[in-house]
XYZ file of C-alpha atoms in Angstrom:
713
model
C 135.462 121.458 50.093
C 138.497 119.004 48.630
C 138.741 116.294 47.107
C 140.563 114.503 50.220
C 137.448 115.110 52.146
C 134.484 112.634 50.962
C 132.297 114.202 51.616
C 130.490 114.411 47.891
C 131.722 111.089 47.133
C 129.085 109.511 49.814
C 126.785 112.112 49.174
C 126.689 113.774 45.822
C 124.904 116.611 44.724
C 125.529 115.557 41.177
C 126.382 111.965 39.186
C 127.340 111.174 35.209
C 127.357 107.121 34.352
C 130.141 107.037 31.956
C 129.047 103.781 29.876
C 124.899 104.548 30.802
C 123.215 101.861 28.758
C 119.588 100.370 28.337
C 120.889 96.866 27.441
C 119.456 94.425 30.229
C 121.486 93.251 32.813
C 124.662 95.082 31.800
C 126.804 97.095 34.165
C 125.456 100.663 32.977
C 121.914 99.371 32.499
C 122.031 98.623 36.425
C 123.704 101.333 37.909
C 121.211 104.090 36.030
C 117.728 102.026 37.339
C 119.990 101.888 41.033
C 119.973 105.422 40.741
C 116.908 106.071 38.760
C 114.695 103.339 40.679
C 115.932 102.197 44.081
C 117.740 105.119 45.430
C 116.806 108.954 46.945
C 118.877 110.808 44.938
C 117.057 113.898 44.089
C 120.728 115.725 42.132
C 121.460 116.002 38.946
C 122.050 112.656 37.005
C 123.575 112.888 33.868
C 123.963 109.693 31.150
C 126.802 109.380 28.815
C 126.896 107.361 25.889
C 128.169 107.904 22.259
C 125.371 105.725 20.742
C 122.260 107.005 22.291
C 120.630 110.020 22.883
C 117.893 108.672 25.045
C 118.603 106.377 27.916
C 115.519 105.870 30.639
C 114.013 108.732 29.222
C 117.035 110.737 30.190
C 119.030 112.466 27.069
C 122.388 111.343 27.189
C 125.306 112.846 26.003
C 128.277 112.010 23.632
C 130.999 112.490 26.167
C 132.552 113.732 29.008
C 133.121 117.477 27.470
C 129.840 117.860 26.919
C 128.839 117.992 31.128
C 127.055 121.391 31.365
C 128.947 121.531 34.300
C 131.496 119.774 36.692
C 130.199 117.101 38.576
C 130.729 114.868 41.903
C 130.927 111.512 41.213
C 131.601 109.724 38.292
C 130.370 105.976 37.359
C 132.295 104.350 34.796
C 131.094 101.593 33.651
C 133.083 101.199 29.991
C 135.180 98.611 28.935
C 138.672 98.186 30.374
C 140.348 99.835 26.759
C 138.224 102.703 27.399
C 138.437 102.829 30.966
C 141.641 105.653 31.068
C 140.416 107.738 28.335
C 137.056 108.107 30.300
C 139.226 109.382 33.287
C 141.312 111.415 31.523
C 137.834 113.695 30.024
C 136.505 113.142 34.023
C 139.945 114.584 35.347
C 139.884 117.396 32.424
C 136.306 118.088 33.350
C 137.187 118.890 37.260
C 134.903 115.529 38.343
C 135.777 115.037 41.956
C 135.590 111.312 42.284
C 135.093 108.637 39.518
C 134.029 104.914 40.374
C 135.565 102.557 38.279
C 133.597 99.731 38.273
C 135.447 97.527 35.269
C 137.782 94.596 35.740
C 140.796 93.882 33.837
C 143.684 95.550 35.665
C 146.289 94.786 37.597
C 144.793 91.426 38.457
C 144.612 89.916 34.949
C 149.038 90.520 34.697
C 151.163 92.184 33.845
C 149.670 94.947 30.968
C 147.020 94.913 33.268
C 149.137 96.461 36.321
C 150.450 98.696 33.950
C 147.009 100.141 33.092
C 146.390 100.264 36.929
C 149.392 102.456 37.226
C 148.234 105.375 35.096
C 144.831 105.499 36.794
C 146.983 106.558 39.733
C 148.832 108.795 37.601
C 145.467 110.490 36.581
C 144.361 110.575 39.633
C 147.120 112.713 41.107
C 147.951 114.813 37.926
C 143.862 115.772 37.896
C 142.984 115.930 41.232
C 140.542 113.420 40.538
C 140.459 110.733 43.503
C 139.567 107.572 42.049
C 137.867 104.354 43.526
C 138.531 100.373 41.772
C 138.693 99.396 39.210
C 137.639 95.933 39.592
C 134.995 96.874 42.210
C 130.980 96.882 42.609
C 130.772 100.785 43.613
C 129.455 102.644 46.217
C 126.254 102.515 48.993
C 124.972 104.969 51.252
C 122.932 103.701 52.730
C 121.826 105.444 55.458
C 120.780 108.362 52.879
C 119.542 105.391 49.976
C 121.994 106.521 47.819
C 123.209 103.336 45.091
C 126.235 103.922 42.806
C 126.925 100.754 42.339
C 125.972 97.485 39.637
C 124.570 95.386 42.057
C 121.181 93.851 41.159
C 120.570 93.349 45.348
C 120.914 96.896 46.369
C 117.109 97.459 46.762
C 116.847 94.306 49.020
C 119.891 95.244 51.519
C 119.308 98.109 53.013
C 119.291 97.747 56.857
C 119.937 100.840 58.030
C 122.990 100.858 61.326
C 125.764 102.712 63.089
C 128.442 100.214 61.215
C 130.566 101.840 58.158
C 132.016 99.337 56.091
C 134.493 99.501 53.377
C 136.189 96.327 51.999
C 138.345 95.704 49.093
C 136.409 92.777 48.161
C 132.931 93.232 46.841
C 131.150 89.720 46.835
C 132.403 89.644 50.151
C 131.548 93.082 51.188
C 127.787 92.134 49.703
C 127.893 89.628 52.222
C 128.638 91.318 55.002
C 126.000 94.650 54.323
C 123.649 91.163 53.740
C 124.061 90.702 57.910
C 121.681 93.113 57.797
C 119.051 90.556 57.195
C 119.743 89.368 60.528
C 119.982 92.784 62.395
C 123.403 94.717 61.825
C 122.816 97.816 59.896
C 125.511 100.168 58.335
C 124.992 103.590 57.342
C 127.563 103.270 54.285
C 129.687 100.656 52.170
C 133.085 101.406 49.686
C 134.542 98.178 47.930
C 137.703 99.627 46.893
C 138.286 97.357 44.599
C 142.082 97.724 43.169
C 142.567 100.821 44.749
C 144.324 102.568 42.820
C 144.242 105.718 44.421
C 142.013 105.842 46.878
C 142.210 102.770 49.752
C 140.847 101.464 52.474
C 142.780 103.941 55.037
C 141.373 106.745 53.500
C 137.444 105.281 54.288
C 138.416 104.629 57.742
C 139.523 108.485 58.333
C 136.195 109.449 56.863
C 134.173 107.426 58.808
C 135.991 108.315 61.926
C 134.041 112.039 61.521
C 130.923 110.625 60.151
C 128.713 111.004 63.102
C 126.499 108.424 62.231
C 128.821 105.691 62.177
C 130.044 104.597 65.574
C 132.250 100.793 64.467
C 134.002 100.417 61.158
C 134.264 97.116 59.810
C 137.361 96.322 57.102
C 137.847 93.475 54.709
C 141.348 93.381 53.630
C 143.094 91.877 50.740
C 146.153 93.415 51.026
C 148.059 96.612 52.412
C 150.269 99.108 50.293
C 150.483 102.254 52.383
C 151.200 100.804 55.980
C 151.668 104.793 57.503
C 148.653 105.437 55.638
C 146.098 102.608 57.558
C 148.452 103.489 61.347
C 147.681 107.374 60.805
C 144.050 106.330 59.819
C 143.876 103.616 62.645
C 145.057 106.280 65.116
C 142.612 108.900 63.962
C 140.050 106.371 64.518
C 141.008 105.560 67.946
C 141.028 109.823 68.768
C 137.632 108.973 67.355
C 136.551 106.451 70.211
C 135.361 104.364 66.939
C 136.287 100.355 67.311
C 137.534 99.085 64.220
C 136.750 95.383 63.228
C 139.485 93.958 60.371
C 138.829 90.683 58.310
C 142.690 90.490 56.795
C 142.093 88.312 53.721
C 145.377 86.258 52.563
C 147.249 84.884 56.131
C 147.822 81.792 55.001
C 149.952 80.780 51.705
C 147.247 79.249 49.812
C 144.776 83.017 50.824
C 147.414 84.660 49.977
C 147.661 83.946 46.359
C 144.238 84.133 46.352
C 143.958 87.376 46.897
C 147.122 87.589 44.368
C 145.213 86.740 41.975
C 141.561 88.394 42.861
C 142.460 92.103 43.668
C 146.499 91.569 43.189
C 146.828 93.161 46.262
C 149.920 92.856 49.099
C 149.035 90.411 51.145
C 152.344 90.997 53.573
C 153.037 89.011 56.370
C 149.997 88.041 58.191
C 152.470 87.916 61.712
C 153.476 91.518 61.651
C 150.113 92.682 60.262
C 148.250 91.075 62.816
C 150.799 92.678 65.424
C 150.623 95.995 64.143
C 147.071 95.886 63.893
C 146.319 94.321 67.986
C 149.196 97.279 68.537
C 146.914 99.982 67.206
C 143.288 98.508 68.845
C 141.563 96.563 65.710
C 139.960 93.959 66.446
C 140.805 91.231 63.975
C 138.329 88.296 63.213
C 138.306 85.281 61.596
C 135.630 85.913 58.773
C 132.646 87.263 57.965
C 130.255 85.870 60.659
C 132.198 87.063 63.237
C 133.248 90.388 61.563
C 129.742 91.524 61.919
C 129.147 89.665 65.465
C 131.487 91.897 66.694
C 131.279 94.934 65.160
C 127.505 94.890 65.942
C 128.077 94.229 69.267
C 130.530 97.056 69.941
C 127.894 99.192 67.915
C 125.691 98.392 71.306
C 127.419 99.392 74.010
C 131.643 100.264 74.378
C 133.199 97.113 76.660
C 134.253 98.011 80.593
C 137.728 97.050 81.236
C 136.790 93.905 82.742
C 134.294 92.178 81.201
C 131.665 89.981 83.245
C 129.336 88.083 82.090
C 125.827 86.525 83.161
C 124.109 84.157 80.841
C 120.320 84.335 80.831
C 117.752 81.323 79.530
C 115.581 78.304 79.456
C 117.364 75.568 78.642
C 119.672 74.167 81.661
C 122.032 72.445 79.037
C 122.412 75.061 76.712
C 123.278 77.590 79.946
C 125.295 74.990 81.108
C 127.128 74.820 77.404
C 127.287 78.599 76.925
C 128.988 78.604 80.668
C 131.624 76.532 79.526
C 132.956 78.185 76.105
C 132.534 81.698 78.607
C 135.362 79.552 80.433
C 137.243 78.145 77.479
C 137.074 82.217 76.271
C 138.861 83.589 79.281
C 135.724 85.598 80.758
C 134.225 85.709 83.795
C 130.782 85.043 85.003
C 129.340 87.573 86.951
C 129.076 86.572 90.873
C 125.345 88.290 91.024
C 124.587 90.953 94.201
C 122.630 89.331 96.808
C 119.362 91.193 95.875
C 119.692 90.505 92.600
C 119.382 86.824 93.725
C 116.921 87.092 96.126
C 114.032 89.314 93.419
C 115.044 86.060 90.857
C 114.350 83.715 94.051
C 111.434 85.359 95.203
C 109.862 85.463 90.928
C 110.888 82.251 89.571
C 109.960 78.265 90.709
C 111.842 77.052 93.531
C 113.705 74.385 90.992
C 114.919 77.633 88.881
C 118.407 78.404 89.213
C 119.045 82.283 90.607
C 123.002 82.325 90.749
C 124.943 83.123 87.268
C 123.719 81.218 85.040
C 120.061 81.914 85.557
C 118.072 79.414 84.370
C 114.070 80.183 84.499
C 113.283 77.028 83.121
C 110.069 75.453 80.815
C 108.164 77.671 83.751
C 108.395 80.250 81.556
C 105.667 79.081 79.127
C 102.877 79.030 81.829
C 104.016 82.504 82.592
C 105.335 84.633 79.773
C 105.889 87.408 81.571
C 108.657 85.595 84.092
C 111.166 86.208 81.113
C 110.623 89.847 80.942
C 110.559 90.918 84.851
C 113.982 87.577 85.427
C 115.691 89.500 82.770
C 115.793 93.355 83.806
C 116.808 92.131 87.144
C 119.228 90.545 86.267
C 120.494 93.475 83.748
C 119.837 95.719 86.334
C 122.698 93.948 88.847
C 125.890 96.254 88.869
C 128.081 93.386 88.698
C 126.874 92.510 84.974
C 128.385 93.966 82.245
C 127.153 91.378 79.954
C 124.013 89.456 78.813
C 124.349 85.797 77.062
C 121.000 84.435 75.898
C 121.210 81.116 73.851
C 117.898 80.237 72.501
C 118.514 76.448 72.155
C 115.198 76.010 70.187
C 112.661 77.791 68.219
C 109.379 77.084 69.476
C 107.160 79.078 67.511
C 105.025 81.601 69.075
C 106.567 80.687 72.371
C 110.220 82.015 70.986
C 108.858 84.703 69.337
C 106.789 86.123 72.990
C 110.748 85.007 73.699
C 112.130 87.461 71.516
C 109.449 90.159 72.453
C 110.507 90.062 76.205
C 114.726 90.321 75.057
C 113.755 93.513 72.655
C 111.237 95.096 75.530
C 113.884 94.977 77.930
C 117.032 96.292 75.562
C 115.164 99.013 75.395
C 114.894 100.102 79.487
C 118.411 98.912 80.095
C 122.353 99.931 78.598
C 124.026 96.127 79.343
C 124.361 94.548 75.713
C 121.783 91.654 75.681
C 123.166 89.010 72.849
C 120.572 86.570 72.338
C 122.978 83.419 70.214
C 120.354 81.821 67.791
C 121.329 78.064 68.520
C 118.618 76.210 65.944
C 118.100 75.536 62.434
C 114.948 77.228 61.903
C 114.779 80.267 61.678
C 110.858 81.317 62.611
C 109.244 84.338 64.086
C 111.047 84.914 66.665
C 114.767 85.070 64.824
C 112.607 87.194 62.698
C 111.176 89.959 65.620
C 114.964 90.136 66.525
C 116.725 91.053 63.909
C 114.027 93.233 63.355
C 114.518 94.758 66.465
C 118.517 95.225 65.730
C 119.833 92.233 67.211
C 122.566 90.603 65.314
C 122.233 87.391 66.585
C 125.191 85.429 66.415
C 124.610 81.692 65.054
C 125.517 79.592 67.524
C 127.249 79.308 71.531
C 130.814 79.943 69.878
C 130.038 82.450 67.880
C 128.517 84.613 70.361
C 130.740 83.744 73.292
C 133.510 84.985 70.510
C 132.140 87.544 69.559
C 131.654 88.843 73.625
C 135.688 87.839 74.376
C 137.188 89.972 70.784
C 134.517 92.722 72.575
C 136.211 92.304 76.159
C 139.690 92.235 74.550
C 138.586 96.178 72.541
C 137.823 97.240 76.523
C 140.598 96.140 78.159
C 143.117 98.279 74.865
C 141.012 100.935 74.829
C 141.405 101.108 78.752
C 145.249 100.178 78.415
C 145.446 102.641 75.862
C 143.693 105.739 77.249
C 145.911 105.466 80.461
C 149.181 104.918 78.969
C 149.247 105.551 75.006
C 152.297 104.817 73.635
C 154.829 107.041 71.815
C 153.757 106.750 67.700
C 155.409 104.888 64.928
C 158.440 106.007 63.338
C 157.474 106.557 59.607
C 158.377 103.762 57.349
C 160.492 105.999 54.804
C 162.246 108.594 56.793
C 164.314 111.161 55.555
C 167.422 110.533 56.151
C 169.415 111.140 59.207
C 173.077 112.792 59.566
C 173.855 109.624 61.902
C 173.523 106.969 58.850
C 175.638 104.102 59.779
C 178.218 102.891 57.424
C 179.501 99.509 57.231
C 181.118 99.904 61.251
C 178.749 97.473 62.468
C 179.792 94.825 59.948
C 181.152 92.883 62.172
C 179.973 90.973 65.634
C 182.936 93.197 67.629
C 181.674 96.502 65.651
C 178.419 95.430 66.465
C 178.613 95.110 69.872
C 180.287 98.157 70.398
C 177.997 100.164 69.114
C 174.898 98.909 70.700
C 176.888 98.900 73.819
C 177.442 103.184 72.792
C 173.430 102.844 72.791
C 172.978 101.069 76.556
C 173.042 97.362 75.604
C 174.865 95.449 77.701
C 176.761 92.822 75.943
C 179.808 91.124 77.394
C 183.379 92.488 77.672
C 185.918 91.253 75.009
C 188.957 91.590 72.873
C 189.290 91.180 68.818
C 193.107 89.342 68.818
C 195.394 88.301 65.329
C 197.773 86.434 67.271
C 198.660 84.988 70.837
C 200.548 88.066 72.043
C 196.402 89.308 71.334
C 195.041 86.133 73.099
C 197.042 86.415 75.884
C 196.888 90.372 76.659
C 193.620 89.974 76.421
C 192.872 87.053 79.093
C 194.976 89.095 81.696
C 192.088 91.555 81.573
C 189.161 89.117 81.316
C 187.632 87.089 83.744
C 187.811 83.068 82.933
C 185.714 81.419 81.423
C 185.716 83.220 78.133
C 184.580 81.653 74.917
C 186.495 82.221 71.566
C 184.823 83.254 68.476
C 185.408 83.667 64.664
C 185.475 87.127 63.158
C 184.310 87.701 59.859
C 181.525 89.037 57.950
C 180.809 85.976 55.623
C 180.114 83.501 58.843
C 176.540 84.433 59.934
C 176.610 80.806 62.040
C 179.504 80.251 63.245
C 179.291 77.338 64.970
C 178.032 75.820 61.894
C 182.102 76.075 60.381
C 183.558 75.140 64.163
C 184.251 79.165 64.501
C 182.483 79.456 67.833
C 184.968 77.580 71.004
C 183.312 78.014 75.038
C 185.275 77.368 78.140
C 188.724 78.515 77.707
C 189.881 78.897 81.530
C 193.424 80.487 80.481
C 195.570 82.045 78.226
C 197.217 78.953 76.732
C 193.396 76.893 76.112
C 192.575 79.806 74.245
C 195.668 79.770 72.414
C 194.735 76.781 70.896
C 191.880 77.337 70.772
C 192.621 80.649 68.114
C 194.275 77.881 66.269
C 191.988 75.062 65.918
C 188.912 77.569 64.932
C 191.362 79.247 62.569
C 191.557 75.687 61.097
C 188.697 74.607 60.843
C 187.207 77.772 59.570
C 189.899 77.367 56.438
C 188.284 74.040 56.067
C 185.149 74.702 56.234
C 185.142 77.788 54.685
C 187.886 78.498 52.640
C 186.552 81.873 51.029
C 185.100 83.510 54.121
C 187.268 86.634 55.204
C 188.736 86.011 58.735
C 189.075 89.379 60.426
C 190.700 88.018 63.757
C 189.328 85.956 66.388
C 186.710 87.900 69.524
C 187.624 86.568 72.750
C 185.386 87.445 75.230
C 184.342 86.707 78.523
C 181.412 84.385 79.410
C 178.664 85.089 81.375
C 178.124 81.627 83.926
C 175.021 81.140 86.119
C 171.270 80.528 86.393
C 169.597 82.328 82.798
C 167.088 82.370 80.572
C 167.302 82.637 76.990
C 165.876 84.905 75.077
C 166.029 86.636 71.606
C 165.651 89.629 70.470
C 165.276 90.892 66.980
C 164.508 94.464 64.454
C 164.014 94.257 61.353
C 162.531 96.594 58.727
C 159.069 95.756 57.063
C 158.649 96.968 53.970
C 155.046 97.764 54.557
C 155.182 99.211 58.120
C 158.877 100.164 59.095
C 160.458 98.620 61.377
C 159.482 96.136 64.588
C 161.021 94.913 67.088
C 160.745 91.385 68.426
C 161.078 89.650 71.976
C 160.832 85.900 72.400
C 161.645 82.974 73.994
C 165.143 81.559 72.632
C 167.831 78.939 73.596
C 165.931 75.601 73.552
C 162.769 77.089 74.440
C 162.249 78.650 70.551
C 161.740 75.417 68.821
C 159.481 74.127 71.486
C 156.892 77.248 72.628
C 157.168 79.235 68.896
C 156.423 81.603 71.894
C 157.363 86.076 70.492
C 155.519 88.859 70.596
C 156.233 92.290 68.344
C 155.804 95.991 68.452
C 156.826 98.711 66.396
C 159.117 100.924 66.987
C 159.830 102.667 69.514
C 159.272 101.138 72.316
C 158.645 103.174 75.675
C 158.751 101.597 78.872
C 155.432 100.603 79.719
C 155.234 98.887 76.118
C 158.408 97.250 76.673
C 157.450 95.654 79.781
C 153.525 94.950 78.587
C 155.546 93.428 75.366
C 156.666 90.847 77.520
C 154.229 90.660 79.607
C 152.323 89.024 76.506
C 154.634 86.033 76.500
C 153.634 82.702 76.794
C 156.751 81.830 78.978
C 156.270 85.070 81.270
C 155.426 82.915 84.100
C 159.135 81.278 83.892
C 160.695 84.944 83.841
C 158.555 85.470 87.351
C 158.909 82.482 89.046
C 156.777 79.235 88.171
C 155.743 77.503 91.195
C 158.177 79.118 93.609
C 161.508 78.964 90.512
C 163.987 81.817 90.644
C 162.595 84.936 88.938
C 164.346 86.628 86.690
C 165.338 90.362 86.058
C 162.440 91.153 83.542
C 162.977 94.860 84.307
C 166.621 94.755 82.326
C 165.000 93.236 79.612
C 162.767 95.951 79.316
C 165.063 98.743 79.490
C 167.453 96.216 76.961
C 164.334 96.452 74.371
C 164.445 100.258 75.003
C 167.978 100.211 74.143
C 167.321 98.773 71.210
C 164.452 100.820 70.043
C 166.721 104.359 70.795
C 169.311 102.837 68.408
C 166.503 102.308 65.343
C 164.939 105.880 66.439
C 168.347 107.204 66.123
C 169.277 105.125 62.664
C 166.764 104.284 61.243
C 166.969 105.453 57.800
C 170.102 102.968 57.990
C 169.131 99.836 60.009
C 167.702 96.556 58.023
C 167.825 94.633 60.865
C 169.613 93.655 64.545
C 169.590 90.081 65.897
C 170.124 89.332 69.392
C 170.651 85.882 69.541
C 170.324 84.967 72.893
C 170.085 87.510 75.504
C 170.357 85.866 78.834
C 168.319 87.518 81.449
C 170.059 86.448 84.497
C 168.111 85.953 88.227
C 166.743 89.656 89.893
C 169.398 90.925 92.477
C 171.972 89.561 91.063
C 175.042 91.511 91.275
C 176.125 92.891 87.412
C 174.083 93.069 84.567
C 170.061 91.541 84.403
C 170.107 91.246 80.913
C 172.662 90.929 78.531
C 173.275 90.093 74.758
C 175.547 87.138 73.854
C 176.065 87.173 70.431
C 174.844 90.168 67.818
C 174.558 90.989 64.633
C 173.614 94.911 62.163
C 172.489 94.587 59.338
C 172.667 98.485 57.234
C 171.117 99.809 54.332
C 173.927 99.379 52.777
C 174.950 95.932 53.917
C 171.589 94.570 52.764
C 171.931 96.291 49.270
C 175.565 94.632 48.560
C 174.080 91.250 49.599
C 171.783 91.868 47.287
């Protein structure tokens, strides 16, 4: 075993508690009690306390150096000022893993951050892997080993197929306590400030653990984008869905995260785009996290999810159907045989189409519930059944819960009971004991199914046509490193054109003679633009004149531009005037861009341009590189896609050409990724399908290299 294998972290054969204590209520005391009184740990347990000879009946050692042999896990529960020394001792004694429970590091400011960096240095130097600091520890629920100071460990031990990896401890415990409503967890690791081991390391381990079928994570920050990408791809290859709640998606939340664990919150838009690309189901709260993780552990979703609704409250069924429709889900069309069997079973006033309303007749004949639900679950056109329970009727609802549990044992189709009542009676407990994590309300239940279906669609698409692996964030320097040769618009366009991006024909001129020569070679109308490395927004300083029909007007435009720029931006360096053909006729304006994200690397963006930019705020992002199939899917994901394909009988536009342009831009970045910081093509005009000439043209271009970005900074 190497310390990159976390088996002995979660299943240690030997443990040392550094800072073990008999003082009631102390961290060191709770750790010892959880291991001795509430765990089934039968390995070697060592306690270190220089001031005590015996703790809880066990002989205590004065220091880690006195250990009789190396151990698998050290649980460090000493004051922050003693943590570094304790870790040095552990590393020197060949301890494999350390859990640092102590707070007072990066979350406290610069001094704490410096000490936290030293923890990482100790881990790298000694090879000992560290969880924490500022974490509650680790809980192995399936083997009942509590390496934690939490007083709740003895109570929160509902075992199930979910692996839980979190930064925060309180919210992690909150999710662990979802076991009270049927969501069982096998393993939980809270990484705290993650000075060494982080959530991606745990995801990779969970991907290989056969006891875990779904991975649930709570992220307060993403420090290592490539590591997270690798871990998520590993989980996908193992067919283990990952459900994530990312904290810090608003400015308020990001600031709170900083004060909590000093995590890097990152860009919420970028984080969501990357997570979606890698098949992660991103959720909005802890209830939703466990609802979705539980449902994914019940069954893998079909690519197209057909929903059946079953129950005894007509109002609840109708309201549930509303939620299904609003979520974009599809109600299943029941087969004729299913309808006939239900009609024969249920009273004449019942509904035997979807939703299936068995009515209050079940009060008089409880067998109706189980038999009708079983018939519905046997319909081959049903992928999931929602069973809204509008109220608690005591023993009657308990009977319904027994029926749901009995049918689920017989059928593969997942049944999702939705508990709508504020009264949690015996029926609620029966469902939880049977392993049903009943969503608490129709909106939550339907949302869980929608997320479940979303993963099914991603899984089907990824299996049929997986995209290329993302580029590394910090690649080795390549031989084709760019200089400042793309600093101006004409230079950037020339470079992009060499890589397959279509741009308008044009020439950079410096006098009237140059203007006339250019006009002889170009087709009017043309546009004249100032060429400068200092003017990102040329129109703001009078640096653009459009609709020029002849050489005389173009010459005048050159003079006007030079005069306007001299007046509005006298310090700007002017390198000439670009005379360029205008693209006329019907078209749709788009934006295409690339930027280097500090966490994940280069992402490409496509979206609505022109007047639609502010109106629609419609963009889609993807890690570079893109292949042709992925580029097309990215365009199709835009809300404005129907405009491109001919809404209400309108013109259809050359979507294929736009996809080709995206791939060309992606290839540019792939070939020169050491050098590219940003590419901005705005606008890109997409012309009607079948038009003569190019279907997608970049009218303006900005390329920012690493060199130029550093010089600007």
